Amino acid sequence: MSVARQSLMDRYRRYLPVSDATPSLTLGEGSTPLVAVPRLGKRFGVPGLHVKVEGQNPTGSFKDRGMVVAVAKALEGGARAIICASTGNTSASAAAYGAAAGLETIVVLPAGKIATGKLLQALVAGARVVAVQGNFDAALRVVRELAADERHPVTLVNSVNPFRLEGQKTAAFEVCDDLGRAPDILAIPVGNAGNISAYWNGFREYRAAGLIPDLPAMWGFQAAGAAPIVLGHPVAEPDTIATAIRIGDPASWDKAVAARDESGGRIEAVTDAEIVAAYRDLARDEGIFCEPSSAAGLAGVRKLAEAGAVPAGAIVVCVLTGNGLKDPATAESVIDAVMDAGISAAEVQEVLGW
Ligand SMILES: *Cc1c(COP(=O)(O)O)cnc(C)c1O
């Protein structure tokens, strides 16, 4: 291969369940930027605020880190097809890596609840997409049943596939490699709760390897209308503008609670209004456009900083899980209108109020 940049599976090979028998596969995932955001940090009263821009992965979300490993392992095992339920980004990622690996991809989605860009990504890559009349939790039950049907061999690539979390933990490695230490606080949106669990695994493995002395506190944030872990019971009809975390019965519930408790962290809820405010402020203060769900961590840090819960001088990393371009409808709700003018400098000056 004439690719100079190291693939994710090569960069962190010694921490991943890959061997010489595992086919190499990459679309350029991982090695995403960790960006200091001082203007937003000042606004929040958190000068040590950083963001991990996972929207810069090949399909625009962190899902690619786990998908590349899950699909490579499926290939290694002789799979011909992969299947997933999705709130959108898992399907975009599965479709892309499935296409690159020459596998058939089947996606089961909650009808009408997928951001436009994500649905297009799955369809463009040639996945067969089925929309069901139910939420994500129901769609996940359906694909688990389909994957268990031996008449149609197909590999399940949701985060219940352990290779997904293995790949996703590499983001924690990158944060530590870039900071030269772990952050004091790692803030992250929580949906199916796989990613918070994967980060926690990554930090613990790095400490066990002697690469970092301390572990971060894990701060997870659910949307108020889809906050089963905060409430302590499943939510039958989860509802939030943040569709990627619109999940009422997380598959990795126990792991997320363990990450919270072992790290001395917290899992709390943020409202849609708080999410959208953080999403807009991030773009306007820092020029970084994430999808609404991704701003849940920022919204949570802002709220807890206001409550005095962020120690002075803390290094805080918020994981921005996905790219804002995926969800144009939410963006339209926070922007100013385009100003129309005739084709002369004078007319443009007029609308600018010069
Ligand atoms: C999948 C996803 C989440 C939630 O991650 P979980 O592992 O399900 O908790 C958050 N934000 C975005 C953009 C996602 O795609």
GROMACS .gro file of C-alpha atoms and ligand atoms in nm:
model
  369
    1MET     CA    1   0.000   0.000   0.000
    2SER     CA    2   0.130   0.344  -0.090
    3VAL     CA    3  -0.022   0.515   0.211
    4ALA     CA    4   0.227   0.707   0.424
    5ARG     CA    5   0.002   0.768   0.722
    6GLN     CA    6  -0.024   0.482   0.965
    7SER     CA    7  -0.366   0.318   0.990
    8LEU     CA    8  -0.545   0.312   1.325
    9MET     CA    9  -0.503  -0.064   1.357
   10ASP     CA   10  -0.129  -0.036   1.291
   11ARG     CA   11  -0.076   0.264   1.521
   12TYR     CA   12  -0.226   0.085   1.822
   13ARG     CA   13  -0.173  -0.272   1.709
   14ARG     CA   14  -0.028  -0.398   2.036
   15TYR     CA   15  -0.344  -0.296   2.222
   16LEU     CA   16  -0.589  -0.441   1.968
   17PRO     CA   17  -0.713  -0.796   1.905
   18VAL     CA   18  -0.552  -0.809   1.559
   19SER     CA   19  -0.293  -1.051   1.426
   20ASP     CA   20  -0.124  -1.131   1.096
   21ALA     CA   21  -0.443  -1.320   1.008
   22THR     CA   22  -0.648  -0.997   1.032
   23PRO     CA   23  -0.694  -0.830   0.692
   24SER     CA   24  -0.566  -0.473   0.683
   25LEU     CA   25  -0.844  -0.223   0.635
   26THR     CA   26  -0.846   0.155   0.663
   27LEU     CA   27  -1.028   0.463   0.537
   28GLY     CA   28  -0.795   0.694   0.731
   29GLU     CA   29  -0.975   0.672   1.066
   30GLY     CA   30  -0.832   0.800   1.394
   31SER     CA   31  -0.553   1.051   1.464
   32THR     CA   32  -0.819   1.321   1.504
   33PRO     CA   33  -0.729   1.664   1.643
   34LEU     CA   34  -0.734   1.755   2.011
   35VAL     CA   35  -0.801   2.128   2.003
   36ALA     CA   36  -0.770   2.381   2.287
   37VAL     CA   37  -1.081   2.603   2.288
   38PRO     CA   38  -0.985   2.906   2.499
   39ARG     CA   39  -1.266   3.138   2.387
   40LEU     CA   40  -1.534   2.884   2.474
   41GLY     CA   41  -1.336   2.794   2.786
   42LYS     CA   42  -1.348   3.156   2.898
   43ARG     CA   43  -1.722   3.167   2.836
   44PHE     CA   44  -1.767   2.852   3.049
   45GLY     CA   45  -1.513   2.951   3.316
   46VAL     CA   46  -1.301   2.647   3.227
   47PRO     CA   47  -0.965   2.774   3.092
   48GLY     CA   48  -0.831   2.420   3.045
   49LEU     CA   49  -1.111   2.321   2.804
   50HIS     CA   50  -1.020   2.104   2.502
   51VAL     CA   51  -1.223   1.919   2.242
   52LYS     CA   52  -1.146   1.591   2.064
   53VAL     CA   53  -1.283   1.644   1.715
   54GLU     CA   54  -1.413   1.300   1.621
   55GLY     CA   55  -1.621   1.445   1.337
   56GLN     CA   56  -1.298   1.440   1.136
   57ASN     CA   57  -1.310   1.063   1.102
   58PRO     CA   58  -1.378   0.930   0.748
   59THR     CA   59  -1.756   0.907   0.783
   60GLY     CA   60  -1.773   1.199   1.024
   61SER     CA   61  -1.806   1.024   1.360
   62PHE     CA   62  -1.607   0.822   1.615
   63LYS     CA   63  -1.797   0.512   1.506
   64ASP     CA   64  -1.525   0.453   1.243
   65ARG     CA   65  -1.269   0.360   1.511
   66GLY     CA   66  -1.470   0.061   1.624
   67MET     CA   67  -1.615  -0.022   1.284
   68VAL     CA   68  -1.276  -0.068   1.118
   69VAL     CA   69  -1.182  -0.332   1.377
   70ALA     CA   70  -1.526  -0.499   1.375
   71VAL     CA   71  -1.531  -0.524   0.995
   72ALA     CA   72  -1.170  -0.644   0.971
   73LYS     CA   73  -1.248  -0.915   1.227
   74ALA     CA   74  -1.568  -1.006   1.040
   75LEU     CA   75  -1.359  -1.047   0.723
   76GLU     CA   76  -1.104  -1.253   0.913
   77GLY     CA   77  -1.387  -1.480   1.027
   78GLY     CA   78  -1.512  -1.528   0.672
   79ALA     CA   79  -1.823  -1.309   0.693
   80ARG     CA   80  -2.006  -1.210   0.375
   81ALA     CA   81  -2.249  -0.962   0.527
   82ILE     CA   82  -2.280  -0.724   0.823
   83ILE     CA   83  -2.590  -0.586   0.995
   84CYS     CA   84  -2.661  -0.310   1.245
   85ALA     CA   85  -2.934  -0.107   1.408
   86SER     CA   86  -2.851   0.261   1.418
   87THR     CA   87  -2.947   0.611   1.522
   88GLY     CA   88  -2.753   0.709   1.206
   89ASN     CA   89  -2.378   0.717   1.251
   90THR     CA   90  -2.328   0.345   1.302
   91SER     CA   91  -2.509   0.284   0.972
   92ALA     CA   92  -2.302   0.546   0.788
   93SER     CA   93  -1.984   0.385   0.920
   94ALA     CA   94  -2.094   0.023   0.865
   95ALA     CA   95  -2.198   0.103   0.507
   96ALA     CA   96  -1.863   0.268   0.427
   97TYR     CA   97  -1.641   0.000   0.581
   98GLY     CA   98  -1.870  -0.274   0.446
   99ALA     CA   99  -1.829  -0.127   0.097
  100ALA     CA  100  -1.451  -0.101   0.135
  101ALA     CA  101  -1.436  -0.462   0.253
  102GLY     CA  102  -1.665  -0.592  -0.023
  103LEU     CA  103  -1.934  -0.701   0.223
  104GLU     CA  104  -2.309  -0.669   0.196
  105THR     CA  105  -2.439  -0.421   0.456
  106ILE     CA  106  -2.789  -0.422   0.605
  107VAL     CA  107  -2.909  -0.139   0.824
  108VAL     CA  108  -3.224  -0.124   1.041
  109LEU     CA  109  -3.328   0.227   1.146
  110PRO     CA  110  -3.606   0.390   1.348
  111ALA     CA  111  -3.830   0.542   1.077
  112GLY     CA  112  -3.815   0.921   1.051
  113LYS     CA  113  -3.558   0.972   1.329
  114ILE     CA  114  -3.230   0.975   1.135
  115ALA     CA  115  -3.048   1.299   1.044
  116THR     CA  116  -3.054   1.345   0.665
  117GLY     CA  117  -2.681   1.331   0.605
  118LYS     CA  118  -2.639   1.002   0.790
  119LEU     CA  119  -2.914   0.828   0.594
  120LEU     CA  120  -2.764   0.951   0.266
  121GLN     CA  121  -2.420   0.822   0.367
  122ALA     CA  122  -2.558   0.470   0.421
  123LEU     CA  123  -2.755   0.472   0.097
  124VAL     CA  124  -2.475   0.617  -0.118
  125ALA     CA  125  -2.239   0.344   0.003
  126GLY     CA  126  -2.490   0.084  -0.118
  127ALA     CA  127  -2.627  -0.045   0.212
  128ARG     CA  128  -2.975  -0.196   0.212
  129VAL     CA  129  -3.169   0.022   0.456
  130VAL     CA  130  -3.486  -0.088   0.634
  131ALA     CA  131  -3.684   0.165   0.840
  132VAL     CA  132  -3.895   0.013   1.120
  133GLN     CA  133  -4.186   0.166   1.312
  134GLY     CA  134  -4.012   0.181   1.646
  135ASN     CA  135  -3.721   0.343   1.826
  136PHE     CA  136  -3.352   0.246   1.827
  137ASP     CA  137  -3.397   0.003   2.115
  138ALA     CA  138  -3.659  -0.190   1.914
  139ALA     CA  139  -3.437  -0.185   1.604
  140LEU     CA  140  -3.148  -0.330   1.808
  141ARG     CA  141  -3.372  -0.613   1.929
  142VAL     CA  142  -3.464  -0.689   1.566
  143VAL     CA  143  -3.104  -0.706   1.439
  144ARG     CA  144  -2.995  -0.920   1.734
  145GLU     CA  145  -3.266  -1.168   1.635
  146LEU     CA  146  -3.169  -1.154   1.267
  147ALA     CA  147  -2.799  -1.208   1.346
  148ALA     CA  148  -2.890  -1.518   1.549
  149ASP     CA  149  -3.075  -1.677   1.254
  150GLU     CA  150  -2.831  -1.936   1.121
  151ARG     CA  151  -3.004  -1.959   0.783
  152HIS     CA  152  -2.866  -1.613   0.695
  153PRO     CA  153  -2.511  -1.577   0.831
  154VAL     CA  154  -2.450  -1.211   0.903
  155THR     CA  155  -2.220  -1.040   1.155
  156LEU     CA  156  -2.371  -0.791   1.401
  157VAL     CA  157  -2.158  -0.474   1.415
  158ASN     CA  158  -2.342  -0.277   1.683
  159SER     CA  159  -2.138  -0.187   1.991
  160VAL     CA  160  -2.249  -0.515   2.151
  161ASN     CA  161  -1.984  -0.656   1.913
  162PRO     CA  162  -1.678  -0.646   2.145
  163PHE     CA  163  -1.443  -0.542   1.863
  164ARG     CA  164  -1.626  -0.210   1.837
  165LEU     CA  165  -1.529  -0.103   2.190
  166GLU     CA  166  -1.175  -0.231   2.134
  167GLY     CA  167  -1.134   0.004   1.840
  168GLN     CA  168  -1.307   0.294   2.011
  169LYS     CA  169  -1.071   0.287   2.310
  170THR     CA  170  -0.794   0.417   2.081
  171ALA     CA  171  -0.943   0.767   2.116
  172ALA     CA  172  -0.842   0.764   2.484
  173PHE     CA  173  -0.489   0.666   2.379
  174GLU     CA  174  -0.473   0.960   2.137
  175VAL     CA  175  -0.592   1.206   2.402
  176CYS     CA  176  -0.314   1.088   2.635
  177ASP     CA  177  -0.053   1.086   2.357
  178ASP     CA  178  -0.143   1.447   2.269
  179LEU     CA  179  -0.163   1.581   2.627
  180GLY     CA  180   0.128   1.376   2.758
  181ARG     CA  181  -0.105   1.270   3.041
  182ALA     CA  182  -0.472   1.191   3.095
  183PRO     CA  183  -0.710   1.486   3.132
  184ASP     CA  184  -0.854   1.555   3.477
  185ILE     CA  185  -1.206   1.523   3.335
  186LEU     CA  186  -1.326   1.345   3.020
  187ALA     CA  187  -1.676   1.462   2.923
  188ILE     CA  188  -1.876   1.263   2.671
  189PRO     CA  189  -2.232   1.216   2.543
  190VAL     CA  190  -2.395   0.888   2.644
  191GLY     CA  191  -2.642   0.703   2.420
  192ASN     CA  192  -2.599   0.328   2.402
  193ALA     CA  193  -2.311   0.388   2.648
  194GLY     CA  194  -2.046   0.204   2.447
  195ASN     CA  195  -1.815   0.499   2.396
  196ILE     CA  196  -1.783   0.605   2.760
  197SER     CA  197  -1.704   0.242   2.841
  198ALA     CA  198  -1.446   0.223   2.561
  199TYR     CA  199  -1.267   0.542   2.674
  200TRP     CA  200  -1.254   0.412   3.031
  201ASN     CA  201  -1.100   0.085   2.907
  202GLY     CA  202  -0.846   0.284   2.705
  203PHE     CA  203  -0.738   0.502   2.996
  204ARG     CA  204  -0.706   0.201   3.225
  205GLU     CA  205  -0.498   0.010   2.971
  206TYR     CA  206  -0.265   0.306   2.927
  207ARG     CA  207  -0.216   0.331   3.300
  208ALA     CA  208  -0.155  -0.043   3.327
  209ALA     CA  209   0.110  -0.005   3.055
  210GLY     CA  210   0.280   0.265   3.264
  211LEU     CA  211   0.213   0.540   3.008
  212ILE     CA  212   0.001   0.766   3.232
  213PRO     CA  213   0.014   0.797   3.612
  214ASP     CA  214  -0.345   0.910   3.672
  215LEU     CA  215  -0.691   0.836   3.538
  216PRO     CA  216  -0.954   1.099   3.452
  217ALA     CA  217  -1.295   1.137   3.610
  218MET     CA  218  -1.549   1.019   3.351
  219TRP     CA  219  -1.838   1.263   3.307
  220GLY     CA  220  -2.118   1.125   3.089
  221PHE     CA  221  -2.416   1.328   2.972
  222GLN     CA  222  -2.753   1.205   2.849
  223ALA     CA  223  -3.028   1.418   2.695
  224ALA     CA  224  -3.297   1.497   2.951
  225GLY     CA  225  -3.564   1.325   2.736
  226ALA     CA  226  -3.350   1.012   2.700
  227ALA     CA  227  -3.175   0.974   3.035
  228PRO     CA  228  -3.230   0.616   3.155
  229ILE     CA  229  -2.901   0.592   3.347
  230VAL     CA  230  -2.969   0.918   3.529
  231LEU     CA  231  -3.324   0.810   3.613
  232GLY     CA  232  -3.222   0.456   3.701
  233HIS     CA  233  -3.477   0.288   3.473
  234PRO     CA  234  -3.530   0.242   3.095
  235VAL     CA  235  -3.719   0.514   2.909
  236ALA     CA  236  -3.989   0.369   2.683
  237GLU     CA  237  -4.026   0.672   2.455
  238PRO     CA  238  -3.692   0.855   2.449
  239ASP     CA  239  -3.717   1.199   2.294
  240THR     CA  240  -3.450   1.459   2.214
  241ILE     CA  241  -3.323   1.675   1.929
  242ALA     CA  242  -2.992   1.491   1.979
  243THR     CA  243  -3.094   1.186   1.774
  244ALA     CA  244  -2.760   1.005   1.813
  245ILE     CA  245  -2.827   0.968   2.187
  246ARG     CA  246  -3.202   0.909   2.160
  247ILE     CA  247  -3.178   0.572   2.337
  248GLY     CA  248  -3.395   0.449   2.623
  249ASP     CA  249  -3.227   0.122   2.723
  250PRO     CA  250  -2.848   0.139   2.668
  251ALA     CA  251  -2.674  -0.189   2.583
  252SER     CA  252  -2.362  -0.095   2.783
  253TRP     CA  253  -2.552   0.044   3.082
  254ASP     CA  254  -2.359  -0.155   3.346
  255LYS     CA  255  -2.021  -0.073   3.192
  256ALA     CA  256  -2.101   0.298   3.188
  257VAL     CA  257  -2.207   0.293   3.553
  258ALA     CA  258  -1.883   0.110   3.637
  259ALA     CA  259  -1.679   0.373   3.448
  260ARG     CA  260  -1.859   0.647   3.639
  261ASP     CA  261  -1.813   0.486   3.979
  262GLU     CA  262  -1.457   0.358   3.938
  263SER     CA  263  -1.340   0.697   3.809
  264GLY     CA  264  -1.522   0.906   4.069
  265GLY     CA  265  -1.720   1.060   3.784
  266ARG     CA  266  -2.086   1.137   3.712
  267ILE     CA  267  -2.359   1.073   3.460
  268GLU     CA  268  -2.609   1.358   3.438
  269ALA     CA  269  -2.873   1.500   3.206
  270VAL     CA  270  -2.871   1.815   2.991
  271THR     CA  271  -3.177   1.966   2.824
  272ASP     CA  272  -3.215   2.010   2.449
  273ALA     CA  273  -3.194   2.387   2.499
  274GLU     CA  274  -2.860   2.348   2.682
  275ILE     CA  275  -2.732   2.115   2.409
  276VAL     CA  276  -2.826   2.354   2.128
  277ALA     CA  277  -2.675   2.654   2.312
  278ALA     CA  278  -2.342   2.471   2.349
  279TYR     CA  279  -2.356   2.356   1.986
  280ARG     CA  280  -2.406   2.714   1.865
  281ASP     CA  281  -2.149   2.868   2.101
  282LEU     CA  282  -1.885   2.614   1.995
  283ALA     CA  283  -1.932   2.706   1.630
  284ARG     CA  284  -1.938   3.083   1.694
  285ASP     CA  285  -1.652   3.099   1.946
  286GLU     CA  286  -1.424   2.838   1.796
  287GLY     CA  287  -1.529   2.763   1.437
  288ILE     CA  288  -1.594   2.396   1.515
  289PHE     CA  289  -1.918   2.250   1.381
  290CYS     CA  290  -2.032   1.937   1.563
  291GLU     CA  291  -2.364   1.758   1.552
  292PRO     CA  292  -2.613   1.836   1.831
  293SER     CA  293  -2.556   1.512   2.027
  294SER     CA  294  -2.185   1.586   2.035
  295ALA     CA  295  -2.246   1.907   2.227
  296ALA     CA  296  -2.401   1.723   2.523
  297GLY     CA  297  -2.060   1.693   2.690
  298LEU     CA  298  -1.992   2.064   2.646
  299ALA     CA  299  -2.337   2.152   2.777
  300GLY     CA  300  -2.275   1.936   3.080
  301VAL     CA  301  -1.935   2.087   3.154
  302ARG     CA  302  -2.079   2.437   3.126
  303LYS     CA  303  -2.358   2.349   3.369
  304LEU     CA  304  -2.129   2.183   3.621
  305ALA     CA  305  -1.872   2.463   3.596
  306GLU     CA  306  -2.149   2.710   3.681
  307ALA     CA  307  -2.230   2.493   3.981
  308GLY     CA  308  -1.864   2.511   4.090
  309ALA     CA  309  -1.794   2.143   4.021
  310VAL     CA  310  -1.494   2.191   3.788
  311PRO     CA  311  -1.173   2.234   3.992
  312ALA     CA  312  -0.962   2.542   3.909
  313GLY     CA  313  -0.691   2.460   3.657
  314ALA     CA  314  -0.850   2.132   3.550
  315ILE     CA  315  -0.767   1.994   3.205
  316VAL     CA  316  -1.109   1.904   3.062
  317VAL     CA  317  -1.153   1.717   2.734
  318CYS     CA  318  -1.498   1.709   2.573
  319VAL     CA  319  -1.546   1.445   2.305
  320LEU     CA  320  -1.719   1.590   1.998
  321THR     CA  321  -1.852   1.263   1.865
  322GLY     CA  322  -1.977   1.365   1.519
  323ASN     CA  323  -1.971   1.626   1.241
  324GLY     CA  324  -2.228   1.905   1.220
  325LEU     CA  325  -2.281   1.864   0.845
  326LYS     CA  326  -2.474   1.545   0.908
  327ASP     CA  327  -2.771   1.728   1.054
  328PRO     CA  328  -2.856   2.037   0.847
  329ALA     CA  329  -3.207   2.063   0.994
  330THR     CA  330  -3.082   2.147   1.345
  331ALA     CA  331  -2.828   2.393   1.205
  332GLU     CA  332  -3.109   2.576   1.025
  333SER     CA  333  -3.279   2.637   1.359
  334VAL     CA  334  -2.984   2.838   1.502
  335ILE     CA  335  -2.855   3.042   1.206
  336ASP     CA  336  -2.921   3.391   1.074
  337ALA     CA  337  -3.085   3.422   0.733
  338VAL     CA  338  -2.880   3.485   0.419
  339MET     CA  339  -2.903   3.855   0.319
  340ASP     CA  340  -3.006   3.915  -0.042
  341ALA     CA  341  -2.864   4.204  -0.243
  342GLY     CA  342  -2.831   4.326  -0.601
  343ILE     CA  343  -2.506   4.282  -0.792
  344SER     CA  344  -2.319   4.601  -0.699
  345ALA     CA  345  -2.087   4.697  -0.414
  346ALA     CA  346  -2.329   4.970  -0.310
  347GLU     CA  347  -2.617   4.726  -0.276
  348VAL     CA  348  -2.405   4.479  -0.076
  349GLN     CA  349  -2.292   4.768   0.149
  350GLU     CA  350  -2.653   4.859   0.201
  351VAL     CA  351  -2.752   4.515   0.336
  352LEU     CA  352  -2.437   4.512   0.552
  353GLY     CA  353  -2.541   4.847   0.698
  354TRP     CA  354  -2.209   5.012   0.599
  355LIG     C1  355  -2.316   0.692   1.862
  355LIG     C2  356  -2.307   0.835   1.899
  355LIG     C3  357  -2.315   0.880   2.032
  355LIG     C4  358  -2.341   0.788   2.147
  355LIG     O1  359  -2.237   0.695   2.170
  355LIG     P1  360  -2.270   0.564   2.256
  355LIG     O2  361  -2.151   0.480   2.243
  355LIG     O3  362  -2.392   0.504   2.191
  355LIG     O4  363  -2.299   0.608   2.393
  355LIG     C5  364  -2.299   1.014   2.058
  355LIG     N1  365  -2.281   1.102   1.958
  355LIG     C6  366  -2.274   1.064   1.829
  355LIG     C7  367  -2.256   1.167   1.725
  355LIG     C8  368  -2.287   0.930   1.795
  355LIG     O5  369  -2.282   0.894   1.667
   0.00000   0.00000   0.00000
